[in-house]
């Protein structure tokens, strides 16, 4: 980056309508980045996936969410230090490329793309399940297809429209969760509603203890819990389109602990106090079930609308991030050059269109195996997400070594504890991977990832044979936006 480019970048900070050095419009304001960060930590993994995990672990699931939440915070602080060292869109692939080499950047970029494609499938499946609450006669695949087309159109318009839609999606989720917590505390304190007679804090241990199925069974839920946290790293993808990344990104990352404490640990604790864990069904959102138990008029339908919003929010984010990641790969010569082109609204329209086409596989799954579609895709998404997080952490460790050695400048947002917390998070993620391998139903995702790795290795070999010289990336001054 030249000094002139740096000066230009600085003058564009905080000014909507300016473009970043990568050609994107800096159309995401502080409030939008904040809500994208909040919304990324509240997804269908909590609203729907928590039901199955409660059945496996009982009240001890609260501890699993708290433990995983601490690890996710370590990951985000590591990412935050890298982002403030060099804020770029497609950050994970860029940092992997810089600190581990071109192949790891290529592998991470494509794997993160895969993660969001399959996550999009999961969210479409969840959205179709929620619509069944009101319209049981509509086939799941029809609902999934309609939502996919609508969100595709939203992402083609502009990053501002994406950011505004995501802001309101997140606002609905946050408001609803806070409302659930307040109502639940009211039931516990004043004993009103149909659940008032049985609601009690003792419900956390009164039915076979806090670990009713053993510590081992509780630990096995960590793979599902980690899926619930996928998307918190989306803040890194917004770096190239944020108005003022030096201020908005640290603020968004530093609010993560209270978001996890309130929306995950707090909400689950209240719900499990209000309703006995034995009354939740694996295939029903515990939030919907809790409001049905409380007996608030239309309460379950309202919560169902909220969880539908959560699913659409995550799918919306997936469509956004996949297009940016494909463009980042194309910039480095690791994907077809057609993905580099921006539309007149400064969106990577071609990359978005290709990603949406692959997400359409989820529509097919909803047609063929509607009862298993969610489980299939979430396990693959979790494995791909773990890889992405590992690359963030390893890149951070190597970056810290370079800073200590004086080879690179220090970031203005250093992670507490330096590389120590990153090493702890790496060990934790490897442990979760071992749990996935141990679980007969989940280990299929490792087979999928092995096949994916083999395919990427073949692609890399072909790429290097065709273009032996290392890609130099794009020159933003020469890029045409059409």
Coordinates of C-alpha atoms in Angstrom, one line a residue:
X1 CA 0.0 0.0 0.0
X2 CA 1.5 3.4 -1.0
X3 CA 1.4 6.4 1.3
X4 CA -1.0 8.1 -1.1
X5 CA -3.4 5.2 -0.7
X6 CA -3.1 5.3 3.0
X7 CA -3.9 9.0 3.0
X8 CA -6.9 8.3 0.8
X9 CA -8.0 5.5 3.0
X10 CA -7.8 7.8 6.1
X11 CA -9.9 10.5 4.5
X12 CA -12.6 8.0 3.7
X13 CA -13.0 6.8 7.3
X14 CA -16.4 7.6 8.8
X15 CA -17.8 8.8 5.5
X16 CA -20.5 6.8 4.0
X17 CA -20.4 6.5 0.2
X18 CA -16.6 6.4 0.0
X19 CA -14.9 3.3 -1.3
X20 CA -12.2 1.2 0.3
X21 CA -8.9 0.4 -1.3
X22 CA -10.5 -2.9 -2.4
X23 CA -13.2 -1.1 -4.4
X24 CA -16.0 -1.8 -2.0
X25 CA -18.3 0.9 -0.8
X26 CA -17.8 1.8 2.9
X27 CA -21.5 1.6 3.5
X28 CA -21.6 -0.1 6.9
X29 CA -22.0 2.4 9.7
X30 CA -21.2 1.8 13.4
X31 CA -24.7 0.8 14.4
X32 CA -24.9 -1.7 11.6
X33 CA -21.5 -3.3 12.4
X34 CA -22.5 -3.5 16.0
X35 CA -25.7 -5.2 15.2
X36 CA -24.1 -7.6 12.7
X37 CA -21.7 -8.5 15.5
X38 CA -24.6 -9.1 17.9
X39 CA -26.7 -10.9 15.4
X40 CA -23.7 -13.2 14.5
X41 CA -23.8 -14.5 18.1
X42 CA -27.5 -15.2 18.1
X43 CA -28.4 -17.7 15.4
X44 CA -30.5 -20.8 14.7
X45 CA -27.9 -22.9 16.6
X46 CA -29.3 -21.4 19.8
X47 CA -32.9 -21.1 18.8
X48 CA -33.3 -24.6 17.3
X49 CA -30.2 -26.6 18.0
X50 CA -30.4 -26.0 21.8
X51 CA -33.4 -28.3 21.9
X52 CA -31.4 -31.4 20.9
X53 CA -28.5 -30.4 23.2
X54 CA -30.8 -30.0 26.2
X55 CA -32.0 -33.5 25.6
X56 CA -28.4 -34.7 25.7
X57 CA -27.0 -32.7 28.5
X58 CA -29.8 -31.2 30.6
X59 CA -29.0 -28.1 32.6
X60 CA -25.2 -28.6 32.2
X61 CA -25.6 -27.3 28.7
X62 CA -25.3 -23.8 30.3
X63 CA -21.7 -24.6 31.3
X64 CA -20.9 -25.8 27.8
X65 CA -22.2 -22.6 26.3
X66 CA -20.1 -20.5 28.8
X67 CA -17.0 -22.6 28.2
X68 CA -17.3 -22.4 24.4
X69 CA -18.2 -18.7 24.7
X70 CA -14.9 -18.0 26.5
X71 CA -13.0 -19.8 23.7
X72 CA -14.9 -17.8 21.0
X73 CA -13.9 -14.6 22.8
X74 CA -10.2 -15.7 22.6
X75 CA -10.7 -16.3 18.9
X76 CA -12.3 -12.9 18.3
X77 CA -9.6 -11.0 20.3
X78 CA -6.9 -12.8 18.2
X79 CA -8.9 -11.8 15.0
X80 CA -9.3 -8.3 16.3
X81 CA -5.5 -7.8 16.8
X82 CA -5.0 -9.0 13.2
X83 CA -7.8 -6.8 11.8
X84 CA -6.3 -3.6 13.4
X85 CA -2.9 -4.6 12.1
X86 CA -4.3 -4.8 8.6
X87 CA -8.1 -4.5 8.0
X88 CA -9.1 -6.2 4.8
X89 CA -12.2 -7.9 3.5
X90 CA -11.8 -11.7 3.4
X91 CA -9.5 -11.3 6.4
X92 CA -9.1 -15.0 7.4
X93 CA -7.8 -16.0 4.0
X94 CA -5.5 -13.0 3.8
X95 CA -3.9 -13.6 7.2
X96 CA -3.5 -17.3 6.4
X97 CA -1.9 -16.4 3.1
X98 CA 0.5 -13.9 4.8
X99 CA 1.6 -16.0 7.8
X100 CA 1.3 -19.6 6.7
X101 CA 1.7 -19.4 2.9
X102 CA -0.4 -19.2 -0.3
X103 CA -1.8 -22.7 0.0
X104 CA -3.3 -22.0 3.4
X105 CA -4.8 -18.8 2.2
X106 CA -6.3 -20.6 -0.7
X107 CA -7.6 -23.5 1.5
X108 CA -9.0 -21.2 4.2
X109 CA -10.8 -19.0 1.7
X110 CA -12.5 -21.9 -0.1
X111 CA -13.3 -23.6 3.2
X112 CA -14.9 -20.5 4.7
X113 CA -16.9 -20.2 1.5
X114 CA -18.0 -23.9 2.0
X115 CA -18.9 -23.2 5.6
X116 CA -21.3 -20.4 4.7
X117 CA -22.8 -22.3 1.8
X118 CA -23.7 -25.2 4.0
X119 CA -24.7 -22.9 6.9
X120 CA -27.0 -21.2 4.4
X121 CA -28.5 -24.6 3.6
X122 CA -29.0 -25.2 7.4
X123 CA -30.7 -21.8 7.9
X124 CA -33.0 -22.3 4.9
X125 CA -34.0 -25.7 6.3
X126 CA -34.6 -24.1 9.7
X127 CA -36.7 -21.3 8.2
X128 CA -38.8 -23.8 6.3
X129 CA -39.4 -25.8 9.6
X130 CA -40.5 -22.6 11.3
X131 CA -43.0 -21.8 8.5
X132 CA -44.5 -25.2 9.1
X133 CA -45.7 -23.9 12.4
X134 CA -48.2 -21.7 10.6
X135 CA -48.5 -23.5 7.2
X136 CA -48.0 -27.2 7.7
X137 CA -49.2 -28.0 4.2
X138 CA -46.5 -26.0 2.4
X139 CA -43.6 -28.3 1.4
X140 CA -40.2 -27.4 3.1
X141 CA -38.4 -27.1 -0.2
X142 CA -40.9 -24.5 -1.5
X143 CA -40.4 -22.2 1.5
X144 CA -36.6 -22.7 1.3
X145 CA -36.5 -21.7 -2.3
X146 CA -38.6 -18.6 -1.8
X147 CA -36.5 -17.3 1.0
X148 CA -33.3 -18.0 -1.0
X149 CA -34.5 -15.9 -3.9
X150 CA -35.5 -13.0 -1.7
X151 CA -32.2 -12.8 0.1
X152 CA -30.3 -13.1 -3.1
X153 CA -32.1 -10.0 -4.4
X154 CA -31.3 -8.1 -1.2
X155 CA -27.6 -8.8 -1.5
X156 CA -27.4 -7.7 -5.1
X157 CA -28.8 -4.2 -4.4
X158 CA -26.0 -2.8 -2.2
X159 CA -24.1 -3.3 1.0
X160 CA -26.2 -0.6 2.7
X161 CA -29.4 -2.6 2.0
X162 CA -27.7 -5.7 3.4
X163 CA -26.5 -3.8 6.5
X164 CA -29.9 -2.3 7.1
X165 CA -31.7 -5.6 6.8
X166 CA -29.2 -7.3 9.0
X167 CA -29.6 -4.4 11.5
X168 CA -33.3 -5.0 11.8
X169 CA -33.0 -8.8 11.8
X170 CA -30.6 -8.5 14.8
X171 CA -32.8 -5.9 16.5
X172 CA -35.7 -8.4 16.4
X173 CA -33.6 -11.2 17.9
X174 CA -32.1 -9.0 20.6
X175 CA -35.4 -7.4 21.7
X176 CA -37.1 -10.8 21.7
X177 CA -34.4 -12.5 23.8
X178 CA -34.3 -9.7 26.3
X179 CA -38.1 -9.9 26.5
X180 CA -37.9 -13.7 27.1
X181 CA -35.4 -13.2 29.9
X182 CA -37.6 -10.5 31.5
X183 CA -40.8 -12.6 31.3
X184 CA -38.9 -15.7 32.6
X185 CA -37.6 -13.8 35.5
X186 CA -41.1 -12.5 36.2
X187 CA -42.5 -16.0 36.2
X188 CA -39.7 -17.1 38.6
X189 CA -40.2 -14.1 40.9
X190 CA -44.0 -13.6 41.0
X191 CA -45.2 -17.1 40.0
X192 CA -47.7 -15.9 37.3
X193 CA -48.7 -18.0 34.3
X194 CA -49.3 -21.7 33.9
X195 CA -45.7 -22.4 34.6
X196 CA -45.6 -20.4 37.8
X197 CA -46.3 -23.3 40.1
X198 CA -43.4 -25.4 38.8
X199 CA -40.9 -22.7 37.9
X200 CA -37.9 -22.7 40.3
X201 CA -34.1 -22.3 40.3
X202 CA -34.0 -25.8 41.7
X203 CA -35.1 -27.1 38.3
X204 CA -31.5 -26.8 37.4
X205 CA -30.5 -29.8 39.6
X206 CA -33.8 -31.3 40.9
X207 CA -34.1 -33.9 38.1
X208 CA -31.1 -36.2 38.2
X209 CA -28.7 -33.5 39.0
X210 CA -27.0 -30.7 37.0
X211 CA -25.2 -33.3 34.8
X212 CA -28.1 -35.8 34.5
X213 CA -26.5 -37.8 31.7
X214 CA -22.9 -37.5 32.9
X215 CA -20.0 -35.2 32.1
X216 CA -19.1 -37.1 29.0
X217 CA -22.6 -36.7 27.4
X218 CA -22.4 -33.0 28.2
X219 CA -19.0 -32.7 26.5
X220 CA -20.4 -34.3 23.4
X221 CA -22.7 -31.4 22.9
X222 CA -19.8 -29.1 22.3
X223 CA -19.9 -29.7 18.6
X224 CA -23.4 -28.4 18.5
X225 CA -22.6 -25.6 20.8
X226 CA -19.7 -24.5 18.5
X227 CA -22.1 -24.5 15.6
X228 CA -24.3 -22.0 17.5
X229 CA -21.3 -19.6 17.6
X230 CA -20.5 -19.8 13.9
X231 CA -20.7 -16.3 12.3
X232 CA -19.2 -14.3 15.2
X233 CA -16.2 -13.9 12.9
X234 CA -18.3 -12.3 10.3
X235 CA -17.2 -8.9 11.7
X236 CA -13.8 -9.6 10.1
X237 CA -15.4 -9.9 6.6
X238 CA -17.0 -6.5 7.1
X239 CA -13.6 -4.8 7.6
X240 CA -13.3 -3.7 4.0
X241 CA -16.8 -2.1 4.0
X242 CA -16.9 -0.5 7.5
X243 CA -16.9 3.3 7.6
X244 CA -14.4 3.4 10.5
X245 CA -12.9 -0.1 11.2
X246 CA -10.4 1.3 13.7
X247 CA -13.2 2.3 16.0
X248 CA -16.1 0.0 15.1
X249 CA -14.3 -3.4 15.1
X250 CA -12.8 -3.2 18.6
X251 CA -16.1 -2.0 20.1
X252 CA -18.0 -4.8 18.4
X253 CA -15.5 -7.5 19.6
X254 CA -15.2 -6.2 23.2
X255 CA -19.0 -6.5 23.6
X256 CA -18.9 -10.2 22.8
X257 CA -18.5 -11.4 26.4
X258 CA -21.7 -9.7 27.7
X259 CA -23.6 -10.8 24.6
X260 CA -22.7 -14.4 25.3
X261 CA -23.4 -14.1 29.0
X262 CA -26.8 -12.5 28.4
X263 CA -28.1 -14.1 25.2
X264 CA -26.8 -17.6 25.6
X265 CA -26.0 -18.4 29.2
X266 CA -28.6 -16.0 30.7
X267 CA -31.4 -16.9 28.3
X268 CA -30.8 -20.7 28.7
X269 CA -30.5 -20.4 32.5
X270 CA -33.9 -18.6 32.8
X271 CA -35.6 -21.0 30.4
X272 CA -34.3 -24.1 32.2
X273 CA -35.5 -22.6 35.5
X274 CA -39.0 -21.9 34.2
X275 CA -39.4 -25.3 32.5
X276 CA -38.0 -28.6 33.6
X277 CA -35.3 -29.8 31.1
X278 CA -37.1 -33.1 30.8
X279 CA -40.1 -31.4 29.1
X280 CA -38.1 -30.2 26.1
X281 CA -38.2 -32.1 22.8
X282 CA -35.1 -32.4 20.6
X283 CA -36.8 -31.2 17.5
X284 CA -38.6 -28.2 19.0
X285 CA -37.1 -24.8 19.8
X286 CA -36.8 -24.6 23.6
X287 CA -37.9 -21.0 23.4
X288 CA -41.1 -21.8 21.5
X289 CA -41.7 -24.6 24.0
X290 CA -41.1 -22.4 27.0
X291 CA -43.6 -19.7 25.9
X292 CA -46.1 -22.4 25.1
X293 CA -45.7 -23.7 28.6
X294 CA -46.0 -20.2 30.1
X295 CA -49.3 -19.8 28.2
X296 CA -48.8 -16.2 27.0
X297 CA -51.4 -15.6 24.2
X298 CA -49.7 -15.8 20.9
X299 CA -46.4 -16.1 22.7
X300 CA -45.2 -19.3 21.0
X301 CA -46.1 -17.8 17.6
X302 CA -44.2 -14.6 18.4
X303 CA -41.1 -16.6 19.4
X304 CA -41.5 -18.7 16.2
X305 CA -41.4 -15.5 14.2
X306 CA -38.2 -14.5 16.1
X307 CA -36.4 -17.8 15.4
X308 CA -37.5 -17.5 11.7
X309 CA -35.9 -14.1 11.7
X310 CA -32.7 -15.6 13.2
X311 CA -32.5 -18.2 10.4
X312 CA -33.0 -15.6 7.7
X313 CA -30.5 -13.3 9.3
X314 CA -27.8 -16.0 9.2
X315 CA -28.6 -17.0 5.6
X316 CA -28.4 -13.3 4.7
X317 CA -25.0 -13.1 6.3
X318 CA -23.9 -16.2 4.5
X319 CA -24.8 -14.9 1.1
X320 CA -22.9 -11.6 1.9
X321 CA -19.7 -13.3 3.1
X322 CA -19.5 -16.0 0.3
X323 CA -19.4 -13.4 -2.4
X324 CA -16.6 -11.4 -0.7
X325 CA -14.6 -14.5 0.0
X326 CA -14.8 -15.6 -3.7
X327 CA -13.6 -12.2 -4.7
X328 CA -10.7 -12.3 -2.3
X329 CA -9.7 -15.7 -3.8
X330 CA -9.9 -14.3 -7.3
X331 CA -7.8 -11.3 -6.3
X332 CA -5.0 -13.8 -5.3
X333 CA -5.4 -15.8 -8.5
X334 CA -7.0 -18.7 -6.6
X335 CA -10.4 -18.5 -8.2
X336 CA -11.7 -17.6 -11.7
X337 CA -11.1 -13.9 -12.5
X338 CA -14.8 -13.4 -13.2
X339 CA -15.3 -13.3 -9.4
X340 CA -13.2 -10.1 -9.1
X341 CA -15.7 -7.9 -11.0
X342 CA -18.0 -5.6 -8.9
X343 CA -21.4 -4.6 -10.1
X344 CA -22.5 -1.0 -10.5
X345 CA -23.6 -1.1 -6.8
X346 CA -20.1 -2.3 -5.8
X347 CA -21.2 -5.8 -4.8
X348 CA -19.5 -9.0 -6.0
X349 CA -22.7 -10.0 -7.9
X350 CA -21.2 -13.0 -9.8
X351 CA -19.7 -14.5 -6.7
X352 CA -23.0 -14.0 -4.8
X353 CA -24.9 -15.7 -7.7
X354 CA -22.7 -18.7 -7.8
X355 CA -22.9 -19.1 -4.0
X356 CA -26.6 -18.9 -4.0
X357 CA -26.7 -21.5 -6.7
X358 CA -24.8 -23.9 -4.5
X359 CA -27.0 -23.0 -1.5
X360 CA -29.8 -24.2 -3.7
X361 CA -28.5 -27.8 -2.9
X362 CA -30.2 -27.2 0.4
X363 CA -33.5 -26.8 -1.3
X364 CA -32.9 -30.2 -3.0
X365 CA -32.1 -31.7 0.4
X366 CA -35.3 -30.3 1.8
X367 CA -37.1 -32.1 -1.0
X368 CA -35.3 -35.4 -0.6
X369 CA -34.7 -35.8 3.1
X370 CA -36.5 -33.0 4.9
X371 CA -36.2 -34.7 8.3
X372 CA -32.4 -35.0 8.1
X373 CA -31.4 -32.0 6.1
X374 CA -30.6 -29.8 9.2
X375 CA -28.3 -32.4 10.9
X376 CA -26.4 -33.2 7.7
X377 CA -25.4 -29.6 6.9
X378 CA -24.7 -28.4 10.4
X379 CA -22.0 -31.0 11.1
X380 CA -20.2 -30.0 7.9
X381 CA -20.5 -26.3 8.7
X382 CA -19.0 -26.9 12.2
X383 CA -16.0 -28.8 10.8
X384 CA -15.3 -26.0 8.3
X385 CA -15.8 -23.4 11.0
X386 CA -13.3 -25.1 13.2
X387 CA -10.7 -25.0 10.4
X388 CA -11.3 -21.2 9.9
X389 CA -11.0 -20.5 13.6
X390 CA -7.8 -22.6 13.8
X391 CA -6.3 -20.6 10.9
X392 CA -7.2 -17.3 12.7
X393 CA -5.5 -18.5 15.9
X394 CA -2.4 -19.9 14.2
X395 CA -2.0 -16.7 12.2
X396 CA -2.3 -14.7 15.4
X397 CA 0.5 -16.8 17.1
X398 CA 2.8 -16.2 14.1
X399 CA 1.9 -12.6 13.9
X400 CA 2.8 -12.1 17.6
X401 CA 6.1 -13.8 17.0
X402 CA 6.8 -11.4 14.2
X403 CA 6.0 -8.4 16.4
X404 CA 8.2 -9.6 19.2
X405 CA 11.0 -10.1 16.6
X406 CA 10.5 -6.6 15.3
X407 CA 9.5 -7.7 11.8
X408 CA 6.0 -6.3 11.9
X409 CA 4.4 -3.3 13.6
X410 CA 2.3 -3.9 16.7
X411 CA -1.5 -3.8 16.4
X412 CA -3.5 -1.0 18.1
X413 CA -5.8 -3.7 19.5
X414 CA -3.6 -6.4 21.1
X415 CA -5.2 -9.5 22.5
X416 CA -5.0 -9.9 26.3
X417 CA -2.5 -12.5 27.3
X418 CA -0.7 -12.4 23.9
X419 CA -0.5 -15.7 22.2
X420 CA -1.3 -17.8 25.4
X421 CA -5.0 -17.5 24.9
X422 CA -4.7 -18.5 21.3
X423 CA -2.8 -21.6 22.3
X424 CA -5.6 -22.5 24.8
X425 CA -8.2 -22.0 22.1
X426 CA -6.2 -24.1 19.6
X427 CA -6.1 -27.0 22.1
X428 CA -9.9 -26.6 22.8
X429 CA -10.8 -26.8 19.1
X430 CA -8.6 -29.8 18.5
X431 CA -10.4 -31.4 21.5
X432 CA -13.8 -30.7 19.9
X433 CA -12.5 -32.2 16.6
X434 CA -11.7 -35.4 18.6
X435 CA -15.2 -35.4 20.0
X436 CA -16.6 -35.1 16.5
X437 CA -14.5 -38.1 15.4
X438 CA -15.7 -40.1 18.3
X439 CA -19.4 -39.5 17.6
X440 CA -20.7 -42.0 15.0
X441 CA -23.4 -39.6 13.7
X442 CA -21.1 -36.6 13.4
X443 CA -17.9 -38.0 12.1
X444 CA -19.3 -38.1 8.6
X445 CA -18.5 -34.4 8.4
X446 CA -14.8 -35.3 8.8
X447 CA -15.1 -37.6 5.8
X448 CA -16.7 -34.8 3.8
X449 CA -13.9 -32.5 4.9
X450 CA -11.2 -35.1 3.9
X451 CA -12.8 -35.3 0.4
X452 CA -13.0 -31.5 0.3
X453 CA -9.3 -31.2 1.2
X454 CA -8.4 -33.7 -1.5
X455 CA -10.4 -31.8 -4.1
X456 CA -8.7 -28.5 -3.0
X457 CA -5.3 -30.1 -3.2
X458 CA -6.0 -31.3 -6.8
X459 CA -7.2 -27.8 -7.6
X460 CA -4.1 -26.2 -6.1
X461 CA -1.8 -28.5 -8.1
X462 CA -3.7 -27.6 -11.3
X463 CA -3.5 -23.9 -10.4
X464 CA 0.2 -24.0 -9.8
X465 CA 0.9 -25.9 -13.0
X466 CA -1.0 -23.3 -15.0
X467 CA 0.4 -20.3 -13.2
X468 CA 3.7 -21.3 -11.6
X469 CA 4.5 -17.7 -10.5
X470 CA 2.9 -16.8 -7.1
X471 CA -0.1 -14.6 -7.6
X472 CA 0.6 -10.9 -6.9
X473 CA -3.0 -9.9 -6.2
X474 CA -4.9 -7.1 -7.8
X475 CA -3.9 -3.5 -8.2
X476 CA -6.9 -1.5 -6.8
X477 CA -5.9 1.6 -8.9
X478 CA -6.2 -0.4 -12.2
X479 CA -9.4 -2.3 -11.2
X480 CA -12.5 -1.6 -13.3
X481 CA -15.8 -1.6 -11.6
X482 CA -18.6 -2.4 -14.1

